[in-house]
PDB file of C-alpha atoms (C1' of nucleotides) in Angstrom:
ATOM      1  CA  MET Y   1       3.436   0.415  15.167  1.00 34.00           C
ATOM      2  CA  PRO Y   2       3.727  -1.656  11.990  1.00 41.00           C
ATOM      3  CA  LEU Y   3       4.408   0.067   8.705  1.00 39.00           C
ATOM      4  CA  GLN Y   4       1.399   0.659   6.512  1.00 45.00           C
ATOM      5  CA  ALA Y   5       1.511  -1.117   3.178  1.00 45.00           C
ATOM      6  CA  SER Y   6       2.006   2.169   1.315  1.00 46.00           C
ATOM      7  CA  GLU Y   7       5.056   3.075   3.403  1.00 46.00           C
ATOM      8  CA  ARG Y   8       6.390  -0.391   2.775  1.00 50.00           C
ATOM      9  CA  MET Y   9       6.129   0.164  -0.953  1.00 48.00           C
ATOM     10  CA  VAL Y  10       8.070   3.420  -0.713  1.00 46.00           C
ATOM     11  CA  LYS Y  11      10.809   1.534   1.102  1.00 47.00           C
ATOM     12  CA  CYS Y  12      10.814  -0.954  -1.733  1.00 49.00           C
ATOM     13  CA  ASP Y  13      12.125   1.771  -4.029  1.00 49.00           C
ATOM     14  CA  SER Y  14      14.590   3.316  -1.614  1.00 46.00           C
ATOM     15  CA  SER Y  15      16.012   0.423   0.386  1.00 54.00           C
ATOM     16  CA  ARG Y  16      18.486  -1.952  -1.170  1.00 57.00           C
ATOM     17  CA  PHE Y  17      17.992  -4.337   1.750  1.00 62.00           C
ATOM     18  CA  PHE Y  18      14.258  -4.503   1.309  1.00 63.00           C
ATOM     19  CA  ALA Y  19      14.649  -5.014  -2.430  1.00 69.00           C
ATOM     20  CA  TRP Y  20      16.888  -7.971  -1.667  1.00 76.00           C
ATOM     21  CA  GLU Y  21      14.253  -9.359   0.716  1.00 75.00           C
ATOM     22  CA  LEU Y  22      11.750  -9.189  -2.138  1.00 79.00           C
ATOM     23  CA  VAL Y  23      14.065 -10.928  -4.593  1.00 83.00           C
ATOM     24  CA  LYS Y  24      14.800 -13.632  -2.029  1.00 84.00           C
ATOM     25  CA  ASN Y  25      11.103 -14.308  -1.718  1.00 85.00           C
ATOM     26  CA  GLY Y  26      10.577 -14.667  -5.452  1.00 91.00           C
ATOM     27  CA  ILE Y  27       8.851 -11.329  -5.971  1.00 89.00           C
ATOM     28  CA  ILE Y  28       9.796  -9.860  -9.335  1.00 85.00           C
ATOM     29  CA  ALA Y  29       7.351  -6.972  -9.692  1.00 83.00           C
ATOM     30  CA  MET Y  30       5.148  -4.763  -7.559  1.00 82.00           C
ATOM     31  CA  SER Y  31       2.282  -2.539  -8.529  1.00 84.00           C
ATOM     32  CA  VAL Y  32      -0.636  -0.591  -7.148  1.00 84.00           C
ATOM     33  CA  LEU Y  33      -4.018  -1.419  -8.583  1.00 85.00           C
ATOM     34  CA  ARG Y  34      -7.152   0.592  -8.038  1.00 86.00           C
ATOM     35  CA  ILE Y  35     -10.491  -1.103  -7.652  1.00 89.00           C
ATOM     36  CA  ARG Y  36     -13.632   0.486  -6.208  1.00 88.00           C
ATOM     37  CA  GLY Y  37     -11.490   3.469  -5.262  1.00 84.00           C
ATOM     38  CA  PHE Y  38      -9.282   1.343  -3.024  1.00 87.00           C
ATOM     39  CA  GLU Y  39      -5.554   1.263  -3.568  1.00 86.00           C
ATOM     40  CA  ILE Y  40      -4.491  -2.356  -3.420  1.00 87.00           C
ATOM     41  CA  HIS Y  41      -0.851  -3.335  -3.362  1.00 87.00           C
ATOM     42  CA  LYS Y  42       0.057  -6.269  -5.500  1.00 90.00           C
ATOM     43  CA  ALA Y  43       3.272  -8.215  -5.870  1.00 91.00           C
ATOM     44  CA  TYR Y  44       4.028 -10.720  -8.576  1.00 92.00           C
ATOM     45  CA  LEU Y  45       5.850 -14.001  -7.964  1.00 94.00           C
ATOM     46  CA  ALA Y  46       8.345 -15.459 -10.404  1.00 93.00           C
ATOM     47  CA  ALA Y  47       7.247 -18.727 -12.021  1.00 94.00           C
ATOM     48  CA  GLU Y  48       9.918 -20.627 -10.117  1.00 93.00           C
ATOM     49  CA  ALA Y  49       8.632 -19.256  -6.799  1.00 95.00           C
ATOM     50  CA  GLN Y  50       5.093 -20.271  -7.785  1.00 96.00           C
ATOM     51  CA  ARG Y  51       6.221 -23.830  -8.519  1.00 96.00           C
ATOM     52  CA  ALA Y  52       8.112 -23.981  -5.219  1.00 96.00           C
ATOM     53  CA  LEU Y  53       4.987 -22.886  -3.332  1.00 97.00           C
ATOM     54  CA  ILE Y  54       2.949 -25.635  -4.990  1.00 97.00           C
ATOM     55  CA  GLU Y  55       5.500 -28.185  -3.769  1.00 97.00           C
ATOM     56  CA  ASP Y  56       5.185 -26.755  -0.252  1.00 97.00           C
ATOM     57  CA  LEU Y  57       1.419 -27.290  -0.390  1.00 98.00           C
ATOM     58  CA  ARG Y  58       1.571 -31.001  -1.217  1.00 97.00           C
ATOM     59  CA  PRO Y  59       2.195 -32.182   2.367  1.00 98.00           C
ATOM     60  CA  ILE Y  60      -0.550 -29.875   3.631  1.00 98.00           C
ATOM     61  CA  LEU Y  61      -3.084 -31.373   1.226  1.00 98.00           C
ATOM     62  CA  LYS Y  62      -1.993 -34.873   2.222  1.00 97.00           C
ATOM     63  CA  ALA Y  63      -2.242 -34.255   5.985  1.00 97.00           C
ATOM     64  CA  ALA Y  64      -5.378 -32.080   5.805  1.00 98.00           C
ATOM     65  CA  PRO Y  65      -7.529 -33.115   2.823  1.00 98.00           C
ATOM     66  CA  LEU Y  66      -9.740 -30.628   0.992  1.00 97.00           C
ATOM     67  CA  PHE Y  67     -13.409 -30.408   1.980  1.00 97.00           C
ATOM     68  CA  SER Y  68     -16.408 -28.279   0.936  1.00 96.00           C
ATOM     69  CA  PRO Y  69     -18.069 -26.745   3.975  1.00 96.00           C
ATOM     70  CA  SER Y  70     -21.769 -26.193   4.365  1.00 95.00           C
ATOM     71  CA  VAL Y  71     -23.013 -22.685   5.006  1.00 94.00           C
ATOM     72  CA  PRO Y  72     -25.796 -21.379   7.248  1.00 92.00           C
ATOM     73  CA  GLY Y  73     -28.997 -21.638   5.259  1.00 86.00           C
ATOM     74  CA  GLY Y  74     -28.284 -25.093   3.918  1.00 86.00           C
ATOM     75  CA  GLY Y  75     -26.030 -24.555   0.913  1.00 92.00           C
ATOM     76  CA  GLN Y  76     -22.639 -26.042   0.256  1.00 94.00           C
ATOM     77  CA  MET Y  77     -19.625 -24.169  -1.016  1.00 95.00           C
ATOM     78  CA  SER Y  78     -18.343 -24.997  -4.488  1.00 95.00           C
ATOM     79  CA  VAL Y  79     -14.812 -24.154  -3.396  1.00 96.00           C
ATOM     80  CA  ARG Y  80     -12.879 -26.955  -1.711  1.00 97.00           C
ATOM     81  CA  MET Y  81     -10.617 -25.885   1.122  1.00 97.00           C
ATOM     82  CA  THR Y  82      -8.238 -26.744   3.901  1.00 98.00           C
ATOM     83  CA  SER Y  83      -5.927 -24.727   6.147  1.00 98.00           C
ATOM     84  CA  ALA Y  84      -2.490 -24.536   7.723  1.00 98.00           C
ATOM     85  CA  GLY Y  85      -1.486 -22.773  10.922  1.00 98.00           C
ATOM     86  CA  GLY Y  86      -2.977 -22.594  14.404  1.00 98.00           C
ATOM     87  CA  PHE Y  87      -6.436 -21.905  13.011  1.00 98.00           C
ATOM     88  CA  GLY Y  88      -8.388 -22.788   9.913  1.00 97.00           C
ATOM     89  CA  TRP Y  89     -11.549 -21.285   8.503  1.00 97.00           C
ATOM     90  CA  PHE Y  90     -14.665 -23.440   8.803  1.00 96.00           C
ATOM     91  CA  SER Y  91     -18.375 -23.189   8.243  1.00 95.00           C
ATOM     92  CA  ASP Y  92     -21.437 -25.325   8.837  1.00 94.00           C
ATOM     93  CA  ALA Y  93     -25.115 -24.790   9.599  1.00 92.00           C
ATOM     94  CA  ALA Y  94     -24.119 -23.150  12.886  1.00 93.00           C
ATOM     95  CA  GLY Y  95     -22.092 -20.407  11.217  1.00 93.00           C
ATOM     96  CA  TYR Y  96     -18.646 -19.214  10.173  1.00 94.00           C
ATOM     97  CA  ARG Y  97     -15.698 -19.546  12.514  1.00 95.00           C
ATOM     98  CA  TYR Y  98     -12.076 -20.486  12.922  1.00 97.00           C
ATOM     99  CA  ILE Y  99     -11.283 -23.898  14.392  1.00 97.00           C
ATOM    100  CA  ASP Y 100      -7.984 -25.246  15.677  1.00 97.00           C
ATOM    101  CA  ARG Y 101      -8.074 -28.560  13.829  1.00 97.00           C
ATOM    102  CA  HIS Y 102      -9.206 -30.157  10.580  1.00 97.00           C
ATOM    103  CA  PRO Y 103     -12.834 -31.371  10.780  1.00 97.00           C
ATOM    104  CA  LYS Y 104     -11.480 -34.956  10.680  1.00 96.00           C
ATOM    105  CA  GLY Y 105      -9.728 -34.247  13.980  1.00 96.00           C
ATOM    106  CA  ARG Y 106      -6.030 -33.717  13.316  1.00 97.00           C
ATOM    107  CA  ALA Y 107      -4.307 -30.422  14.063  1.00 97.00           C
ATOM    108  CA  TRP Y 108      -3.760 -28.217  11.014  1.00 98.00           C
ATOM    109  CA  PRO Y 109      -0.291 -28.564   9.465  1.00 98.00           C
ATOM    110  CA  ALA Y 110       2.202 -25.749  10.002  1.00 98.00           C
ATOM    111  CA  ILE Y 111       2.317 -22.812   7.603  1.00 98.00           C
ATOM    112  CA  PRO Y 112       5.330 -23.381   5.304  1.00 98.00           C
ATOM    113  CA  ALA Y 113       8.282 -21.064   5.987  1.00 97.00           C
ATOM    114  CA  PRO Y 114       8.331 -19.639   2.427  1.00 96.00           C
ATOM    115  CA  VAL Y 115       4.699 -18.567   2.875  1.00 97.00           C
ATOM    116  CA  LEU Y 116       5.537 -16.815   6.150  1.00 97.00           C
ATOM    117  CA  ASN Y 117       8.517 -15.131   4.481  1.00 94.00           C
ATOM    118  CA  LEU Y 118       6.245 -13.868   1.744  1.00 94.00           C
ATOM    119  CA  TRP Y 119       3.853 -12.407   4.336  1.00 94.00           C
ATOM    120  CA  ARG Y 120       6.748 -10.650   6.051  1.00 92.00           C
ATOM    121  CA  ALA Y 121       8.052  -9.266   2.776  1.00 89.00           C
ATOM    122  CA  VAL Y 122       4.756  -7.818   1.524  1.00 89.00           C
ATOM    123  CA  THR Y 123       3.230  -6.616   4.811  1.00 89.00           C
ATOM    124  CA  GLY Y 124       6.159  -5.735   7.034  1.00 86.00           C
ATOM    125  CA  VAL Y 125       3.967  -6.300  10.086  1.00 90.00           C
ATOM    126  CA  GLN Y 126       5.583  -7.655  13.231  1.00 92.00           C
ATOM    127  CA  ARG Y 127       3.249 -10.586  13.709  1.00 96.00           C
ATOM    128  CA  ASP Y 128       3.021 -13.715  11.606  1.00 97.00           C
ATOM    129  CA  PRO Y 129      -0.347 -14.982  10.369  1.00 98.00           C
ATOM    130  CA  ASP Y 130      -1.901 -17.816  12.371  1.00 97.00           C
ATOM    131  CA  CYS Y 131      -4.131 -18.959   9.505  1.00 98.00           C
ATOM    132  CA  CYS Y 132      -3.297 -19.912   5.950  1.00 98.00           C
ATOM    133  CA  LEU Y 133      -6.551 -20.825   4.245  1.00 98.00           C
ATOM    134  CA  LEU Y 134      -6.088 -22.844   1.055  1.00 98.00           C
ATOM    135  CA  ASN Y 135      -9.043 -22.513  -1.324  1.00 97.00           C
ATOM    136  CA  TYR Y 136      -9.157 -24.707  -4.417  1.00 97.00           C
ATOM    137  CA  TYR Y 137     -11.399 -23.551  -7.261  1.00 96.00           C
ATOM    138  CA  GLY Y 138     -12.307 -26.270  -9.757  1.00 96.00           C
ATOM    139  CA  GLN Y 139     -13.983 -25.608 -13.096  1.00 93.00           C
ATOM    140  CA  GLU Y 140     -17.348 -24.521 -11.670  1.00 92.00           C
ATOM    141  CA  ALA Y 141     -16.226 -23.073  -8.354  1.00 95.00           C
ATOM    142  CA  LYS Y 142     -17.005 -19.547  -7.280  1.00 94.00           C
ATOM    143  CA  MET Y 143     -17.382 -17.602  -4.062  1.00 95.00           C
ATOM    144  CA  GLY Y 144     -20.080 -15.106  -3.238  1.00 93.00           C
ATOM    145  CA  LEU Y 145     -19.390 -11.615  -1.939  1.00 93.00           C
ATOM    146  CA  HIS Y 146     -18.413 -11.627   1.715  1.00 93.00           C
ATOM    147  CA  GLN Y 147     -16.375  -9.761   4.304  1.00 94.00           C
ATOM    148  CA  ASP Y 148     -13.464 -11.206   6.278  1.00 95.00           C
ATOM    149  CA  LYS Y 149     -14.665 -10.168   9.711  1.00 94.00           C
ATOM    150  CA  ASP Y 150     -14.208 -13.159  11.993  1.00 95.00           C
ATOM    151  CA  GLU Y 151     -10.718 -12.032  13.012  1.00 96.00           C
ATOM    152  CA  ALA Y 152      -9.953 -10.273  16.293  1.00 96.00           C
ATOM    153  CA  ASP Y 153      -7.974  -7.305  14.939  1.00 96.00           C
ATOM    154  CA  PHE Y 154      -8.768  -5.714  11.575  1.00 94.00           C
ATOM    155  CA  SER Y 155      -5.607  -3.596  11.674  1.00 94.00           C
ATOM    156  CA  TYR Y 156      -3.722  -6.597  10.345  1.00 95.00           C
ATOM    157  CA  PRO Y 157      -3.957  -6.921   6.576  1.00 94.00           C
ATOM    158  CA  VAL Y 158      -5.144  -9.985   4.685  1.00 95.00           C
ATOM    159  CA  VAL Y 159      -2.814 -11.384   2.035  1.00 95.00           C
ATOM    160  CA  SER Y 160      -4.081 -13.376  -0.946  1.00 96.00           C
ATOM    161  CA  ILE Y 161      -1.787 -15.474  -3.139  1.00 97.00           C
ATOM    162  CA  SER Y 162      -3.161 -16.689  -6.487  1.00 96.00           C
ATOM    163  CA  LEU Y 163      -1.752 -19.870  -8.034  1.00 97.00           C
ATOM    164  CA  GLY Y 164      -2.959 -21.605 -11.183  1.00 97.00           C
ATOM    165  CA  ASP Y 165      -5.865 -20.513 -13.342  1.00 96.00           C
ATOM    166  CA  ASP Y 166      -7.018 -16.899 -13.604  1.00 95.00           C
ATOM    167  CA  GLY Y 167      -9.828 -15.848 -11.275  1.00 95.00           C
ATOM    168  CA  LEU Y 168     -12.310 -13.009 -11.756  1.00 94.00           C
ATOM    169  CA  PHE Y 169     -12.133 -11.176  -8.434  1.00 94.00           C
ATOM    170  CA  ARG Y 170     -15.010  -8.882  -7.507  1.00 93.00           C
ATOM    171  CA  MET Y 171     -14.669  -6.173  -4.896  1.00 93.00           C
ATOM    172  CA  GLY Y 172     -17.346  -3.962  -3.441  1.00 91.00           C
ATOM    173  CA  GLU Y 173     -17.495  -1.600  -0.507  1.00 90.00           C
ATOM    174  CA  SER Y 174     -17.608  -2.200   3.243  1.00 89.00           C
ATOM    175  CA  ARG Y 175     -21.392  -2.458   3.159  1.00 88.00           C
ATOM    176  CA  ARG Y 176     -23.689  -4.717   1.179  1.00 87.00           C
ATOM    177  CA  GLY Y 177     -25.438  -3.301  -1.841  1.00 84.00           C
ATOM    178  CA  GLY Y 178     -22.664  -0.952  -2.916  1.00 86.00           C
ATOM    179  CA  LYS Y 179     -21.199  -0.841  -6.383  1.00 88.00           C
ATOM    180  CA  THR Y 180     -18.687  -3.484  -7.322  1.00 91.00           C
ATOM    181  CA  ASP Y 181     -15.808  -3.806  -9.763  1.00 91.00           C
ATOM    182  CA  THR Y 182     -13.936  -6.814 -11.081  1.00 92.00           C
ATOM    183  CA  ILE Y 183     -10.342  -7.554 -11.825  1.00 92.00           C
ATOM    184  CA  TRP Y 184      -8.664 -10.682 -13.130  1.00 93.00           C
ATOM    185  CA  LEU Y 185      -6.152 -12.196 -10.741  1.00 94.00           C
ATOM    186  CA  ASN Y 186      -3.445 -14.250 -12.415  1.00 94.00           C
ATOM    187  CA  SER Y 187      -1.133 -16.944 -11.162  1.00 96.00           C
ATOM    188  CA  GLY Y 188       1.604 -15.377  -9.054  1.00 95.00           C
ATOM    189  CA  ASP Y 189      -0.408 -12.338  -7.972  1.00 94.00           C
ATOM    190  CA  VAL Y 190      -0.013 -11.497  -4.283  1.00 94.00           C
ATOM    191  CA  VAL Y 191      -2.629  -9.014  -3.121  1.00 94.00           C
ATOM    192  CA  VAL Y 192      -2.449  -7.167   0.189  1.00 92.00           C
ATOM    193  CA  MET Y 193      -5.845  -6.079   1.492  1.00 93.00           C
ATOM    194  CA  GLY Y 194      -5.246  -3.632   4.289  1.00 91.00           C
ATOM    195  CA  GLY Y 195      -6.408  -0.252   5.469  1.00 89.00           C
ATOM    196  CA  GLU Y 196      -9.626   0.897   3.826  1.00 87.00           C
ATOM    197  CA  ALA Y 197      -9.848  -2.285   1.771  1.00 91.00           C
ATOM    198  CA  ARG Y 198      -9.592  -4.633   4.761  1.00 93.00           C
ATOM    199  CA  LEU Y 199     -13.350  -4.884   5.308  1.00 93.00           C
ATOM    200  CA  ALA Y 200     -14.453  -4.545   1.703  1.00 93.00           C
ATOM    201  CA  TYR Y 201     -16.847  -7.159   0.369  1.00 93.00           C
ATOM    202  CA  HIS Y 202     -15.124  -9.442  -2.111  1.00 94.00           C
ATOM    203  CA  GLY Y 203     -15.612 -12.724  -3.900  1.00 95.00           C
ATOM    204  CA  VAL Y 204     -14.734 -14.702  -7.007  1.00 95.00           C
ATOM    205  CA  ASP Y 205     -17.249 -14.805  -9.889  1.00 94.00           C
ATOM    206  CA  ARG Y 206     -15.552 -17.609 -11.803  1.00 94.00           C
ATOM    207  CA  ILE Y 207     -12.225 -18.900 -12.918  1.00 94.00           C
ATOM    208  CA  ARG Y 208     -10.837 -19.326 -16.409  1.00 94.00           C
ATOM    209  CA  PHE Y 209     -10.291 -23.071 -16.246  1.00 94.00           C
ATOM    210  CA  GLY Y 210      -7.189 -24.263 -18.062  1.00 94.00           C
ATOM    211  CA  SER Y 211      -5.657 -20.789 -18.429  1.00 94.00           C
ATOM    212  CA  SER Y 212      -2.536 -21.777 -16.477  1.00 95.00           C
ATOM    213  CA  ARG Y 213      -0.353 -24.847 -16.585  1.00 95.00           C
ATOM    214  CA  LEU Y 214       0.915 -24.465 -13.012  1.00 97.00           C
ATOM    215  CA  LEU Y 215      -1.500 -27.105 -11.738  1.00 97.00           C
ATOM    216  CA  PRO Y 216      -1.424 -30.159 -14.039  1.00 96.00           C
ATOM    217  CA  LYS Y 217      -5.119 -30.893 -13.438  1.00 95.00           C
ATOM    218  CA  GLY Y 218      -6.113 -27.246 -13.786  1.00 95.00           C
ATOM    219  CA  GLY Y 219      -7.996 -25.055 -11.356  1.00 96.00           C
ATOM    220  CA  ARG Y 220      -6.995 -22.230  -9.053  1.00 96.00           C
ATOM    221  CA  ILE Y 221      -5.493 -22.269  -5.583  1.00 97.00           C
ATOM    222  CA  ASN Y 222      -5.812 -19.187  -3.449  1.00 97.00           C
ATOM    223  CA  LEU Y 223      -3.860 -18.911  -0.220  1.00 98.00           C
ATOM    224  CA  THR Y 224      -5.338 -16.418   2.230  1.00 97.00           C
ATOM    225  CA  LEU Y 225      -3.101 -15.362   5.113  1.00 97.00           C
ATOM    226  CA  ARG Y 226      -4.726 -13.833   8.178  1.00 97.00           C
ATOM    227  CA  VAL Y 227      -3.993 -12.947  11.773  1.00 97.00           C
ATOM    228  CA  VAL Y 228      -7.022 -14.505  13.434  1.00 97.00           C
ATOM    229  CA  THR Y 229      -6.494 -14.180  17.203  1.00 95.00           C
TER     230      THR Y 229
ATOM    231  C1'  DA G   1     -23.844 -15.624   6.899  1.00 90.16           C
ATOM    232  C1'  DA G   2     -18.673 -17.245   1.789  1.00 90.16           C
ATOM    233  C1'  DG G   3     -25.241 -21.199  -0.230  1.00 90.16           C
ATOM    234  C1'  DT G   4     -28.868 -19.150  -4.506  1.00 90.16           C
ATOM    235  C1'  DA G   5     -30.940 -15.254  -7.519  1.00 90.16           C
ATOM    236  C1'  DC G   6     -29.955 -11.329  -9.728  1.00 90.16           C
ATOM    237  C1'  DC G   7     -26.963  -7.844 -11.037  1.00 90.16           C
ATOM    238  C1'  DC G   8     -22.724  -5.408 -12.285  1.00 90.16           C
TER     239       DC G   8
ATOM    240  C1'  DC H   1     -10.735  -8.257 -18.636  1.00 90.16           C
ATOM    241  C1'  DA H   2      -9.665  -3.372 -14.517  1.00 90.16           C
ATOM    242  C1'  DA H   3     -12.648   2.631 -18.967  1.00 90.16           C
ATOM    243  C1'  DA H   4     -16.133   6.093 -19.306  1.00 90.16           C
TER     244       DA H   4
END
DNA sequence: AAGTACCC
DNA sequence: CAAA
């Protein structure tokens, strides 16, 4: 039985070993934020750890170039994306799903070890994620409210890592039409969506282009780690 | 239906 | 810009 995120946080305060694990993974602060009544655990990555992650993403972007999927109904997403791991998120007129290779045909690159270490440090779950979705938000990109519900087991949390420009994150409830709240996510924020929040509707209204200098050309990268199968 | 419109 |  994996530890719940809240128990993990308690251990953060009481266990010297766990604190060292956090430092090793570049985490310099942890907090609990409340949005829509959900308690969301958030870690914050040191600038050096953020820069190291960006370097780890370069080979992924080279091997598996960004693309903007179509969605059922005929639209096209403004976010550009790719994935690492055994599965990547994909969408076209036929629907949303996970696929085991880039749409151009090559297998997805492996998830970088530092990303897996970060997952282990913030979730404490026994299983590694098999999908690392990389979403790139340019100046006009946004993402409508949606649920992450194409995974086999919702007891695993979803981890979101924000890099680059600030993003206005909106979270609602587990049903459409409920009230929503927003929160700005900044570069280095690592959000764990588990428990009650796992099936909450969420999206990104807009980014604050140019607010960070992490990415020389601007924009926001969000890494989403999930156990898919 | 992660698109849009509208709203918060 | 996360309140009330």
